[in-house]
Short mmCIF file of C-alpha atoms in Angstrom, two decimals:
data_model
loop_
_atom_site.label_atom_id
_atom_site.label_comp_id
_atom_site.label_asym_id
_atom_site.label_seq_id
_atom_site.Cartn_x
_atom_site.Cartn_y
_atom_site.Cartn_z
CA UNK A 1 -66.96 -0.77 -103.60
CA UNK A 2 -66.17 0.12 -107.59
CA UNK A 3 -63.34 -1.74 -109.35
CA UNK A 4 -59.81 -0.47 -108.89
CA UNK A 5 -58.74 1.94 -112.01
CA UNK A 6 -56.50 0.24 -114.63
CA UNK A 7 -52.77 1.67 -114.06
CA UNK A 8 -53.45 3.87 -118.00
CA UNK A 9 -56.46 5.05 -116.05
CA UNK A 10 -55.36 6.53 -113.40
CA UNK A 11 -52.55 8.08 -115.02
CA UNK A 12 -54.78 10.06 -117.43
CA UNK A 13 -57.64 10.81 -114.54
CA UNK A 14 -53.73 12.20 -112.79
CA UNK A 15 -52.96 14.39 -115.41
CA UNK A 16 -56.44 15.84 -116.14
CA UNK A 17 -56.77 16.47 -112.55
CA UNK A 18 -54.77 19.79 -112.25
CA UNK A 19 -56.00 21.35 -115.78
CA UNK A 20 -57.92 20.55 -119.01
CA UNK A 21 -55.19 18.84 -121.94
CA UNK A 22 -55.23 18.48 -124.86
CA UNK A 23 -54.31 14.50 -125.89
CA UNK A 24 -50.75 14.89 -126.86
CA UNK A 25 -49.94 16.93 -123.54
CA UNK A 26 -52.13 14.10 -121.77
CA UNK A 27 -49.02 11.60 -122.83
CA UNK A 28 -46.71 13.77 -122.27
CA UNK A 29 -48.11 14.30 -118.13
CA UNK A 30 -48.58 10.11 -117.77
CA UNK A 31 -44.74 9.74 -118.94
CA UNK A 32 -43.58 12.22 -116.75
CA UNK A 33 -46.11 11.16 -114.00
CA UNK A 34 -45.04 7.68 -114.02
CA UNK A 35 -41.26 8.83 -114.22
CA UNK A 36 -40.42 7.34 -117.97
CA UNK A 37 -42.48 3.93 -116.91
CA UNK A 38 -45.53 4.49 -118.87
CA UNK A 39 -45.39 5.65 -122.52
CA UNK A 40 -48.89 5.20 -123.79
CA UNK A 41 -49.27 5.83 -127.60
CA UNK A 42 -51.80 7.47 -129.30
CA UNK A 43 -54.46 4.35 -129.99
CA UNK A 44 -54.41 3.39 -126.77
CA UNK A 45 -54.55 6.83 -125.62
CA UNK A 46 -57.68 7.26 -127.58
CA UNK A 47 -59.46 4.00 -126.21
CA UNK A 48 -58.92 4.84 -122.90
CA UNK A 49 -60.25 9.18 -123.31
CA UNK A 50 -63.21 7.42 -124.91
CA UNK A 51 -63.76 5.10 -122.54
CA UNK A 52 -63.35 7.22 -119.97
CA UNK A 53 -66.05 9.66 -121.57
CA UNK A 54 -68.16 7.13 -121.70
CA UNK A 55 -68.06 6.36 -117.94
CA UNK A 56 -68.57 9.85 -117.68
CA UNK A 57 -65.22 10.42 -115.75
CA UNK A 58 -63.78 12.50 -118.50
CA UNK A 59 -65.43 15.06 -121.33
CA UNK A 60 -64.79 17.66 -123.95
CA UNK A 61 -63.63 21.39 -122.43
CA UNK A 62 -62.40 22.91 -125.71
CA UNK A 63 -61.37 22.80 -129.08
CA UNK A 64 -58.94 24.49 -130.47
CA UNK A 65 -56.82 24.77 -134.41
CA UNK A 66 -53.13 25.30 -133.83
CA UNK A 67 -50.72 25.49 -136.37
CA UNK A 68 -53.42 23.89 -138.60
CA UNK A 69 -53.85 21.19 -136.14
CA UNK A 70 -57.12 19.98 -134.43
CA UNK A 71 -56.43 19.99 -130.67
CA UNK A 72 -59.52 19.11 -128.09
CA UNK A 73 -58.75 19.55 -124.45
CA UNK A 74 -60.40 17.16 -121.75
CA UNK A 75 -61.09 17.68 -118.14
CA UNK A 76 -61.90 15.99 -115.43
CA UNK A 77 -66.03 15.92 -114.34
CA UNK A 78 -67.04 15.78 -110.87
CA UNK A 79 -67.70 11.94 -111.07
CA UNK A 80 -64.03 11.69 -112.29
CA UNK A 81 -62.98 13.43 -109.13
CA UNK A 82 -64.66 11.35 -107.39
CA UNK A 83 -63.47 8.10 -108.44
CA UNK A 84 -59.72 9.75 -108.63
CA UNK A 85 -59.76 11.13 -104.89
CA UNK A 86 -61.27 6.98 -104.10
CA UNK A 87 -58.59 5.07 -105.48
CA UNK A 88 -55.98 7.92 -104.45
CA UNK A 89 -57.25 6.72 -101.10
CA UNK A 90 -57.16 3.23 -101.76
CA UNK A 91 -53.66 3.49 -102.86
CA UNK A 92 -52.56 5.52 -99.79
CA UNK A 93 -54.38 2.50 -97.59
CA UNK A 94 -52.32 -0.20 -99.45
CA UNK A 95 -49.14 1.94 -99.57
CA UNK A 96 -49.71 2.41 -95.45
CA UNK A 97 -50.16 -1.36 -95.05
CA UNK A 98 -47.27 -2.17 -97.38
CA UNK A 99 -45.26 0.29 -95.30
CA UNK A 100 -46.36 -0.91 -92.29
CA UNK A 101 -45.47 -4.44 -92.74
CA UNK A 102 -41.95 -3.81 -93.99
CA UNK A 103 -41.78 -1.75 -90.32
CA UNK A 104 -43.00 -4.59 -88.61
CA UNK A 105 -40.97 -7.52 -91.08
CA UNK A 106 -37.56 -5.23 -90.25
CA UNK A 107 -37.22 -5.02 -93.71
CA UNK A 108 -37.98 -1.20 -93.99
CA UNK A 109 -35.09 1.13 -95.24
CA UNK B 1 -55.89 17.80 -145.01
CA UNK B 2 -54.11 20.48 -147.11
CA UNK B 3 -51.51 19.92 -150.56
CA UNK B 4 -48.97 20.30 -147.91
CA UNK B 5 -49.49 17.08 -146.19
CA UNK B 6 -46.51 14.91 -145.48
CA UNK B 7 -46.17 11.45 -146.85
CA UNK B 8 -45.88 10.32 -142.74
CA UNK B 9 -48.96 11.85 -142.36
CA UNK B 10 -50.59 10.25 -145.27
CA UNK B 11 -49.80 6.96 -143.86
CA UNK B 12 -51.22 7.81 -140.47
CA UNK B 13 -54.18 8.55 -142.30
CA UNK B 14 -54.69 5.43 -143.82
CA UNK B 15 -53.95 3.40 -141.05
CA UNK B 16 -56.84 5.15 -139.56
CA UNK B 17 -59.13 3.18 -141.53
CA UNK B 18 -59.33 0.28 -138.91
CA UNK B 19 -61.16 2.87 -137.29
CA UNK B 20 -65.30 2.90 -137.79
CA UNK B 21 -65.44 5.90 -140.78
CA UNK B 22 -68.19 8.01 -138.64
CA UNK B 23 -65.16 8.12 -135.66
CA UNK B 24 -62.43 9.01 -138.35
CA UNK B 25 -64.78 12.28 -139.44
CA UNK B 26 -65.24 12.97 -136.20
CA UNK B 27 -61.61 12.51 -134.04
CA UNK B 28 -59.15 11.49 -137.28
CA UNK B 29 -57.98 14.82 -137.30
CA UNK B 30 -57.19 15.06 -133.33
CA UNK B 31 -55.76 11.63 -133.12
CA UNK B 32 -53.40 12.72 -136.60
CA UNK B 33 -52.11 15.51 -134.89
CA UNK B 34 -51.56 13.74 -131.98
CA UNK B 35 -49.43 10.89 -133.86
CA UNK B 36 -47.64 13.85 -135.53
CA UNK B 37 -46.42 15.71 -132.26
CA UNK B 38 -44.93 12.76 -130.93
CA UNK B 39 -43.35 11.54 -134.53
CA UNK B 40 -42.21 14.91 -134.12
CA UNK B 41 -38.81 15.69 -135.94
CA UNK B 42 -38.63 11.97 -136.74
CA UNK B 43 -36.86 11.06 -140.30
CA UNK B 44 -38.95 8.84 -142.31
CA UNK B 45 -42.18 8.72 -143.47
CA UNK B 46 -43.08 4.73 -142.89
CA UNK B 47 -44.46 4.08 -139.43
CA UNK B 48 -43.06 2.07 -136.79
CA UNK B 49 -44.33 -1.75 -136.66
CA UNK B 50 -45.30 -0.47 -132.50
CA UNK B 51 -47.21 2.47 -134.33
CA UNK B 52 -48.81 0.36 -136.89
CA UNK B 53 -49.71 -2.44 -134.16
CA UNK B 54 -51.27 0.39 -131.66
CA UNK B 55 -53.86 1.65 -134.37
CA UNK B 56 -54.89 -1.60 -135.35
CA UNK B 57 -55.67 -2.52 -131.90
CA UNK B 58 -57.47 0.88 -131.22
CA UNK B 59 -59.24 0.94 -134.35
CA UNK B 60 -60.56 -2.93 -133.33
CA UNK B 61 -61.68 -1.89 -130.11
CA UNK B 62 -63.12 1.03 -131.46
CA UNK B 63 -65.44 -0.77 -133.92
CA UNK B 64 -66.11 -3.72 -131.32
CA UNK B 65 -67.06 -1.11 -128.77
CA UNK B 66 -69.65 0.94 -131.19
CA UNK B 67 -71.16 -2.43 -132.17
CA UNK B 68 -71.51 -3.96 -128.70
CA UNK B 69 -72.72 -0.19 -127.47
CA UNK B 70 -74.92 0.52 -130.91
CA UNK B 71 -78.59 1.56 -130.40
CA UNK B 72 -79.61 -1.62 -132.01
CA UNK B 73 -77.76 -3.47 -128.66
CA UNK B 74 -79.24 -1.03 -125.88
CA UNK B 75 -82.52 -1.53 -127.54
CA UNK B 76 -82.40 -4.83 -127.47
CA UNK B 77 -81.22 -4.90 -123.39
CA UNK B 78 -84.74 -2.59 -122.67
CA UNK B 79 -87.04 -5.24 -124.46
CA UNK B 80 -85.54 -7.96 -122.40
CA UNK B 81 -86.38 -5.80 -119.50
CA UNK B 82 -89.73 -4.95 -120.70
CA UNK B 83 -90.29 -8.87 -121.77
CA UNK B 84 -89.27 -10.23 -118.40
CA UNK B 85 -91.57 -7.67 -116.64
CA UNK B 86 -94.09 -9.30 -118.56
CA UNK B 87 -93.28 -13.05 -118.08
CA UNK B 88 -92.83 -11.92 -114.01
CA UNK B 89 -96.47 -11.20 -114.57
CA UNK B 90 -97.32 -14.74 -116.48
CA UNK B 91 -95.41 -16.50 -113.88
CA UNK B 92 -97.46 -15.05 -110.84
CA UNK B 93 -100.65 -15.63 -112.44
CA UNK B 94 -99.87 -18.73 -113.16
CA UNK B 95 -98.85 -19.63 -109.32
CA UNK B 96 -102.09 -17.39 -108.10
CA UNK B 97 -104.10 -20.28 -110.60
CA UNK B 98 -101.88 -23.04 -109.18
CA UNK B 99 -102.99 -21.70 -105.30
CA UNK B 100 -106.85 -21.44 -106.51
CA UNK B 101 -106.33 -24.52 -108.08
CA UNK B 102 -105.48 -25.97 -104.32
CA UNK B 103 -107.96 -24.55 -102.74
CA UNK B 104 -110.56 -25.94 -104.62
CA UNK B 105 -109.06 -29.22 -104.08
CA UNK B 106 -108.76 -28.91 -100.70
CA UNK B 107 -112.70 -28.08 -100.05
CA UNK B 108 -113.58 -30.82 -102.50
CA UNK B 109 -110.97 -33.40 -103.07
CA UNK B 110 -113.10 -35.78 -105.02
CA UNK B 111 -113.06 -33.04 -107.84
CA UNK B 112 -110.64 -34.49 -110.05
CA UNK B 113 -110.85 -32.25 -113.11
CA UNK B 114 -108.37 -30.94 -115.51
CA UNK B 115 -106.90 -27.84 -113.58
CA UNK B 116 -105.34 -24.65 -115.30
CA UNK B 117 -102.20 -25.20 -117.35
CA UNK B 118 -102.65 -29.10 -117.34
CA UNK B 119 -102.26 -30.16 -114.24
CA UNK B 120 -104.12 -32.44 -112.07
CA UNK B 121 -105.86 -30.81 -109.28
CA UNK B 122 -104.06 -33.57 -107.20
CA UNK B 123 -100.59 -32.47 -108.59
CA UNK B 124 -101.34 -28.61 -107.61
CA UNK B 125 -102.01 -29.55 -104.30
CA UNK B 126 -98.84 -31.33 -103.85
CA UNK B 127 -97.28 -28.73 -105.28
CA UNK B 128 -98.77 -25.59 -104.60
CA UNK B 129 -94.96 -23.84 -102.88
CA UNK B 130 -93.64 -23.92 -106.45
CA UNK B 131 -93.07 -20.50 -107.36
CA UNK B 132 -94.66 -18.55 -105.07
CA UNK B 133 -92.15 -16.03 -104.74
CA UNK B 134 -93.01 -14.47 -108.22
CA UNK B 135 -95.98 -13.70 -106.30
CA UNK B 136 -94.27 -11.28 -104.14
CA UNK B 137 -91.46 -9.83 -106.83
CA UNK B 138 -95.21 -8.45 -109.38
CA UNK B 139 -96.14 -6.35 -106.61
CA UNK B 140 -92.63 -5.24 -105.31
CA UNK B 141 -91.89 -4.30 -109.01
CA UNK B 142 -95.09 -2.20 -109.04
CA UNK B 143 -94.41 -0.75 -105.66
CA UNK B 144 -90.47 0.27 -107.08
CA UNK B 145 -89.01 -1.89 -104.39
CA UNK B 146 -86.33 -3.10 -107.60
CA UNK B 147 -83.69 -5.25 -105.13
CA UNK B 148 -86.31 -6.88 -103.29
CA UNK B 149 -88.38 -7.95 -106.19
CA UNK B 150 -84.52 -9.03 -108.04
CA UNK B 151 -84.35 -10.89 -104.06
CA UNK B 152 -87.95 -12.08 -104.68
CA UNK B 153 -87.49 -13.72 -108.50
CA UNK B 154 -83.91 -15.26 -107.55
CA UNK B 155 -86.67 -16.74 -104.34
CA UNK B 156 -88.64 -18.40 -106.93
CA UNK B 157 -86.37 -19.79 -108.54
CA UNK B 158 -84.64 -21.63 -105.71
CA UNK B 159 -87.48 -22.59 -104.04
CA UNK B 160 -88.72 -24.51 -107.84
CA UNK B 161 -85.57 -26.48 -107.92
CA UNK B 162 -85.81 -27.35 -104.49
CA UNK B 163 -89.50 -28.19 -104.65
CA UNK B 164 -89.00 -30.08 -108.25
CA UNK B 165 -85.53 -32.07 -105.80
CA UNK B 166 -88.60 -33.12 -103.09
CA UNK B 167 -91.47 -33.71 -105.71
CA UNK B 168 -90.09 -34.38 -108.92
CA UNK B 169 -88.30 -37.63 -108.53
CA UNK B 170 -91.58 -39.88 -108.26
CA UNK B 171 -93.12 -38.30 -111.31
CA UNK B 172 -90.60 -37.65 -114.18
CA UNK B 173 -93.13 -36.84 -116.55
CA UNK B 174 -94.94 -34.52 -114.78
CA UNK B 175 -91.43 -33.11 -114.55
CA UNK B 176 -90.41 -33.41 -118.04
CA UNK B 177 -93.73 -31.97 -119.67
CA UNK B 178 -95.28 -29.41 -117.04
CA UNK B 179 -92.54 -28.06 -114.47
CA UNK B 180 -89.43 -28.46 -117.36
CA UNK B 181 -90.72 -25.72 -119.81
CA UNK B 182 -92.34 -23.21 -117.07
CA UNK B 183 -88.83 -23.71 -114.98
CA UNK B 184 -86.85 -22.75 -117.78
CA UNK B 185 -89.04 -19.70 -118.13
CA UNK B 186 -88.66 -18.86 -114.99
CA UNK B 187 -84.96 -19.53 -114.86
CA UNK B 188 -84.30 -16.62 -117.83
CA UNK B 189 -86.57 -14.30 -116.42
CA UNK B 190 -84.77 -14.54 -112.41
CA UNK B 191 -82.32 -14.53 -114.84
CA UNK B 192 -82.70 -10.98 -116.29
CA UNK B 193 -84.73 -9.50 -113.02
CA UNK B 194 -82.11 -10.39 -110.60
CA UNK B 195 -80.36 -7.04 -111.91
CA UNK B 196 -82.16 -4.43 -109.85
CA UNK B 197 -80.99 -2.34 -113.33
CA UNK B 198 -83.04 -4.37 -115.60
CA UNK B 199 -85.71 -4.54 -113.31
CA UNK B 200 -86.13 -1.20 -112.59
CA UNK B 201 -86.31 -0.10 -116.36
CA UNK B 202 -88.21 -2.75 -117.97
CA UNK B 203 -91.02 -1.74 -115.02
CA UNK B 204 -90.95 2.15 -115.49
CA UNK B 205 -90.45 1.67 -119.42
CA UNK B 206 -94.50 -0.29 -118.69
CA UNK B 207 -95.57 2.02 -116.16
CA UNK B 208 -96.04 0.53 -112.55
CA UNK B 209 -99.46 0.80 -112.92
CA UNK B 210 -99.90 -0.70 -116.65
CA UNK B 211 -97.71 -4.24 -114.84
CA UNK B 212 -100.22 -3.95 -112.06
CA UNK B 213 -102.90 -3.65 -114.00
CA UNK B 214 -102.10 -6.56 -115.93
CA UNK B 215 -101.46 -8.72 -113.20
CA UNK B 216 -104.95 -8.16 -111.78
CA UNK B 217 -106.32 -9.01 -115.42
CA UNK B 218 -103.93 -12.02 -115.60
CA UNK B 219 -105.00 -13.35 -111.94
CA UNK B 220 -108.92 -12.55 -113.05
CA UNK B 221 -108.68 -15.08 -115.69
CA UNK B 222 -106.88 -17.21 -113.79
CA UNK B 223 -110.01 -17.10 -110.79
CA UNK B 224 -112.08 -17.13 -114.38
CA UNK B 225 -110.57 -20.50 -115.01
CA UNK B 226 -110.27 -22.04 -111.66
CA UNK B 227 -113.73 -21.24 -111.15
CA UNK B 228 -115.05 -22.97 -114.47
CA UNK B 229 -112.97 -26.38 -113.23
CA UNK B 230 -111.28 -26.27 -116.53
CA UNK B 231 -109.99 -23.89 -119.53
CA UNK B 232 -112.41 -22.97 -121.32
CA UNK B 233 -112.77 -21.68 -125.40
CA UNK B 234 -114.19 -18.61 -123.61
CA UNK B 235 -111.32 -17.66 -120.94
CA UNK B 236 -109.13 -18.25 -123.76
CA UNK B 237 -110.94 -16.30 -125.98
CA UNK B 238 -111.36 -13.46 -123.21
CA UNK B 239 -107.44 -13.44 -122.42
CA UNK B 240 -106.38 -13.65 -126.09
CA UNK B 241 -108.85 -10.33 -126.30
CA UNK B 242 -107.50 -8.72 -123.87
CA UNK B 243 -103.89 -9.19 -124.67
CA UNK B 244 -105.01 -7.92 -127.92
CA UNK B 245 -106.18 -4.67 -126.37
CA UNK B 246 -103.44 -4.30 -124.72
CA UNK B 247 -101.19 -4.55 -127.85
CA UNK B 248 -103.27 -2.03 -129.59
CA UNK B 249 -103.22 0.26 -126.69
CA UNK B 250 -99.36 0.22 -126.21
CA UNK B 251 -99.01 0.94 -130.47
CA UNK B 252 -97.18 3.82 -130.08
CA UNK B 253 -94.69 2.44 -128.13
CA UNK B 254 -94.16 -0.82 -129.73
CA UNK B 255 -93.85 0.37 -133.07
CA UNK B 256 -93.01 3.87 -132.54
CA UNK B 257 -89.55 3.26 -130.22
CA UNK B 258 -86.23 1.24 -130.90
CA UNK B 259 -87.33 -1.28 -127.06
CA UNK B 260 -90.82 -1.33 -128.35
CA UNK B 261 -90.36 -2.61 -132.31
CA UNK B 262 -88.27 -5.34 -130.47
CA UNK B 263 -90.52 -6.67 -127.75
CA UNK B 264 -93.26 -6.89 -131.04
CA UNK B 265 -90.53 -8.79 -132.57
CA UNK B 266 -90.09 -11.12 -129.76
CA UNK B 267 -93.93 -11.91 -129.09
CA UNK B 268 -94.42 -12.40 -132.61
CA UNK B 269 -91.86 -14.35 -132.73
CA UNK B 270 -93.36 -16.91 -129.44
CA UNK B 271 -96.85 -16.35 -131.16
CA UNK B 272 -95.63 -17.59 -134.99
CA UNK B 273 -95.27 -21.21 -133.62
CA UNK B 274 -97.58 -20.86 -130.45
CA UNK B 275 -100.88 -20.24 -131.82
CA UNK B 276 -101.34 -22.92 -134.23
CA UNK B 277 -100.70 -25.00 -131.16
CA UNK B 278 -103.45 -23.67 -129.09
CA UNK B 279 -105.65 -23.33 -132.23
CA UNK B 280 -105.50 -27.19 -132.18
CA UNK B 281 -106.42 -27.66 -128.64
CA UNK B 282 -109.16 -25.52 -129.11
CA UNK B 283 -110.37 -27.39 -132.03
CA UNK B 284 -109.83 -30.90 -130.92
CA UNK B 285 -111.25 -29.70 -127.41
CA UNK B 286 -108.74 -30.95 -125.23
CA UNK B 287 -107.21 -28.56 -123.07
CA UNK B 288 -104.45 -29.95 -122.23
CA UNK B 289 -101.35 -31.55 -125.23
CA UNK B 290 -98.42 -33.21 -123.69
CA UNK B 291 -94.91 -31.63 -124.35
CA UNK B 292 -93.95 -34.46 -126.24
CA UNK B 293 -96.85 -35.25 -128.51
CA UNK B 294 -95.78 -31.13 -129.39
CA UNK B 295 -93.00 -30.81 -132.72
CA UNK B 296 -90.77 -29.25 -130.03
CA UNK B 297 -88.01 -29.20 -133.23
CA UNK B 298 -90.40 -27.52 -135.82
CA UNK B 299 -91.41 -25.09 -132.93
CA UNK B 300 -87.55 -24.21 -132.35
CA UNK B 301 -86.56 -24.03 -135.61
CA UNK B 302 -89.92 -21.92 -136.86
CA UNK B 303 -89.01 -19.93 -133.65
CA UNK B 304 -85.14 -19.26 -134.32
CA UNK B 305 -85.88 -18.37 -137.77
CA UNK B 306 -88.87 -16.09 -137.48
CA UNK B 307 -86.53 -14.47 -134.53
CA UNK B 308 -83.77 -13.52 -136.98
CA UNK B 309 -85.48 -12.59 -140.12
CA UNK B 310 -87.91 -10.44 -137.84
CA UNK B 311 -84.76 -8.62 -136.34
CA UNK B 312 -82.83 -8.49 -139.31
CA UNK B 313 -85.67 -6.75 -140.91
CA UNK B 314 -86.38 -4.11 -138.18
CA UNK B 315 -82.82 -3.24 -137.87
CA UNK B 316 -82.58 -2.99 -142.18
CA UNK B 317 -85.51 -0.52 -141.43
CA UNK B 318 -84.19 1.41 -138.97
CA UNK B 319 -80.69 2.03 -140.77
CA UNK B 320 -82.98 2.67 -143.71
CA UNK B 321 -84.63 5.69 -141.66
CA UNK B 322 -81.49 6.78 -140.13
CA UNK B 323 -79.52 9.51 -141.87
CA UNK B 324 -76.22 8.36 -143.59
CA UNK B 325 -72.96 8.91 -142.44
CA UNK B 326 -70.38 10.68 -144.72
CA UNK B 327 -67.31 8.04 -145.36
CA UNK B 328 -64.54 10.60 -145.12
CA UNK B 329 -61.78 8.26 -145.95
CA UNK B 330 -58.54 10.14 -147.41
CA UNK B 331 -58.07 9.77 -150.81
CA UNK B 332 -54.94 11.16 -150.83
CA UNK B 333 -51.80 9.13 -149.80
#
């Protein structure tokens, strides 16, 4: 079984998922994804796209100049998909249980 | 950067110099703009003590992670691979001699010579079980069968300290002079082959047939041995030759690749305080030195010290060949 994604993690994988970014719209989609909760800034941004190249979950799709600025957009690869769609699924088995248990406790709303 | 540049970005810029200089040239420019879109129509041009904090920490990690994932580092992790390959090998052969050794004894117990690696023919029969798995995890690493043979070398291990628990107690320095150095050994190569990873690469960067080929040399000369009641100048001489050939036949590779230049380093590095040892048990004709009559400190220290200057100067070499990297640290701002 691999090791549950860190939260920064899965919030990047989350926004890559639907479309190559670039790293400023990556922050941007994990704020907005995590409703306001997450606000990752660019270092850590950084360490985390690197290290997620590194795992190969992540790479380079394009590069582009805008405005005289350097832009390179990411995307998911197929790995990355893969360990996304797992720990979607491990989520949805915890959120189930958690779910369950408040059904079962009374406690549910 | 252009004449244009704002004194915010400036400072991003230099704050970017936590980072390793061949990252900045190749993402400073990205990670700039980045900071820049989300400074966005801020007033100002200091940066916020949060800002500040977040580009230490990523330049920090940054540099830790290219040292700990440098060439120099995975080179290193494929000698140790390739090395305990190698001392799987040493450790079976020894075992096989260790079996011969009780087989002999057991169709003629009155022999009562010295038996390979010091050890009274009496003494191998007691304890012939020791290590016998390593026998198993050579051929399993030859066959590719990685998780048995990582199954088969934690085996060996286990079954020494249980065998050394039943047989050690009476004897301690039989213990402390033969089992104590050849456990250890064998402790820090289960060590490294319990990682089907490691095992699996350290036998394909040898070749499956080279390790079996090797073992079938190393269990001759153990028969060679066995079979001559005692170690001989000759079997010595004969298995000191042969490693030789081997060396020279592997060239190439051990001086020609990052894994290779360090598994030379390491064996030069056992062989520096190693072979004056055996030159004087060849000399004085005794074939057998107790650990503690050895200078176990000299040997350490010559040891640590050849280690270090022998990797230090193999890595000076290989920066040497590599092509520079451009520092493209801002001088404006």
């Amino acid at each position: 079984m691999s090791k549950p994604l860190q939260e920064p993690s899965f919030l990047i994988l989350t926004a890559l998922a639907a479309a190559p970014l670039h790293g400023y719209a990556v922050l941007q989609d994990v704020e907005r994804v995590s409703g306001g909760r997450v606000r990752l800034r660019p270092g850590t941004l950084y360490t985390a796209l690197d290290r997620l190249t590194a795992e190969g979950l992540i790479e380079v799709d394009r590069e582009e100049l805008v405005d005289g600025r350097h832009r390179r957009y990411y995307r998911l690869t197929g790995v990355g998909a893969d360990v996304l769609a797992a720990e979607v699924e491990r989520l949805r088995r915890i959120a189930t249980a958690a779910a369950r248990n408040l059904k079962l406790g009374g406690l549910a709303r | 950067m252009t004449a244009s540049t704002s004194p915010l970005e400036r400072r991003y810029r230099r704050w970017l110099a936590w980072y390793p200089p061949s990252y900045r040239a190749e993402r400073g420019d990205e990670i700039v703009a980045v900071l820049m879109e989300v400074a966005g129509d801020r007033t100002g041009d200091r940066l916020t003590p949060a800002e500040a904090l977040d580009l230490v920490r990523g330049g920090l990690v940054t540099r830790f992670r290219a040292r700990r994932s440098s060439a120099s580092v995975a080179a290193w992790g494929e000698a140790v691979s390739v090395l305990a390959c190698l001392a799987a090998v040493l450790l079976a052969s020894r075992t096989a001699g260790y079996l011969a050794t009780t087989w002999h004894y057991v169709r003629a117990p009155d022999w009562n010579s010295w038996a390979p690696w010091g050890t009274f023919a009496e003494m191998a029969f007691d304890s012939w079980p020791l290590s016998t798995p390593w026998l198993v995890a050579v051929p399993l690493l030859c066959l590719r069968r990685w998780r048995l043979a990582s199954v088969a070398a934690v085996a060996a291990v286990l079954v020494d300290l249980a065998g050394v628990s039943v047989l050690g107690s009476g004897d301690p320095d039989w213990l402390r002079n033969v089992v104590g150095p050849w456990m250890l050994f064998s402790v820090l190569t289960a060590l490294v082959l319990a990682q089907p990873r490691r095992a699996a690469r350290g036998t394909e960067l040898v070749g499956p047939r080279v390790l079996a080929a090797v073992f079938a040399v190393a269990v001759l000369i153990q028969g060679l041995q066995v079979a001559r009641m005692q170690i001989r100048f000759e079997t010595r001489v004969a298995a000191a030759g042969l490693a030789l050939l081997g060396l020279l036949g592997a060239r190439r590779w051990l001086v020609g690749t990052p894994p290779g230049r360090r598994v030379l380093v390491v064996l030069t590095t056992v062989a520096v305080p190693l072979a004056p040892l055996f030159l004087t048990r060849i000399v004085a004709g005794r074939s057998y030195i107790p650990l503690s009559e050895h200078p176990r400190g000299l040997m350490v220290a010559i040891t640590l010290v050849a280690l270090i200057a022998l990797s230090a100067a193999v890595r000076r070499w290989e920066l040497r060949r590599a092509r520079p990297v451009a520092d493209p640290t801002p001088s404006a701002g």
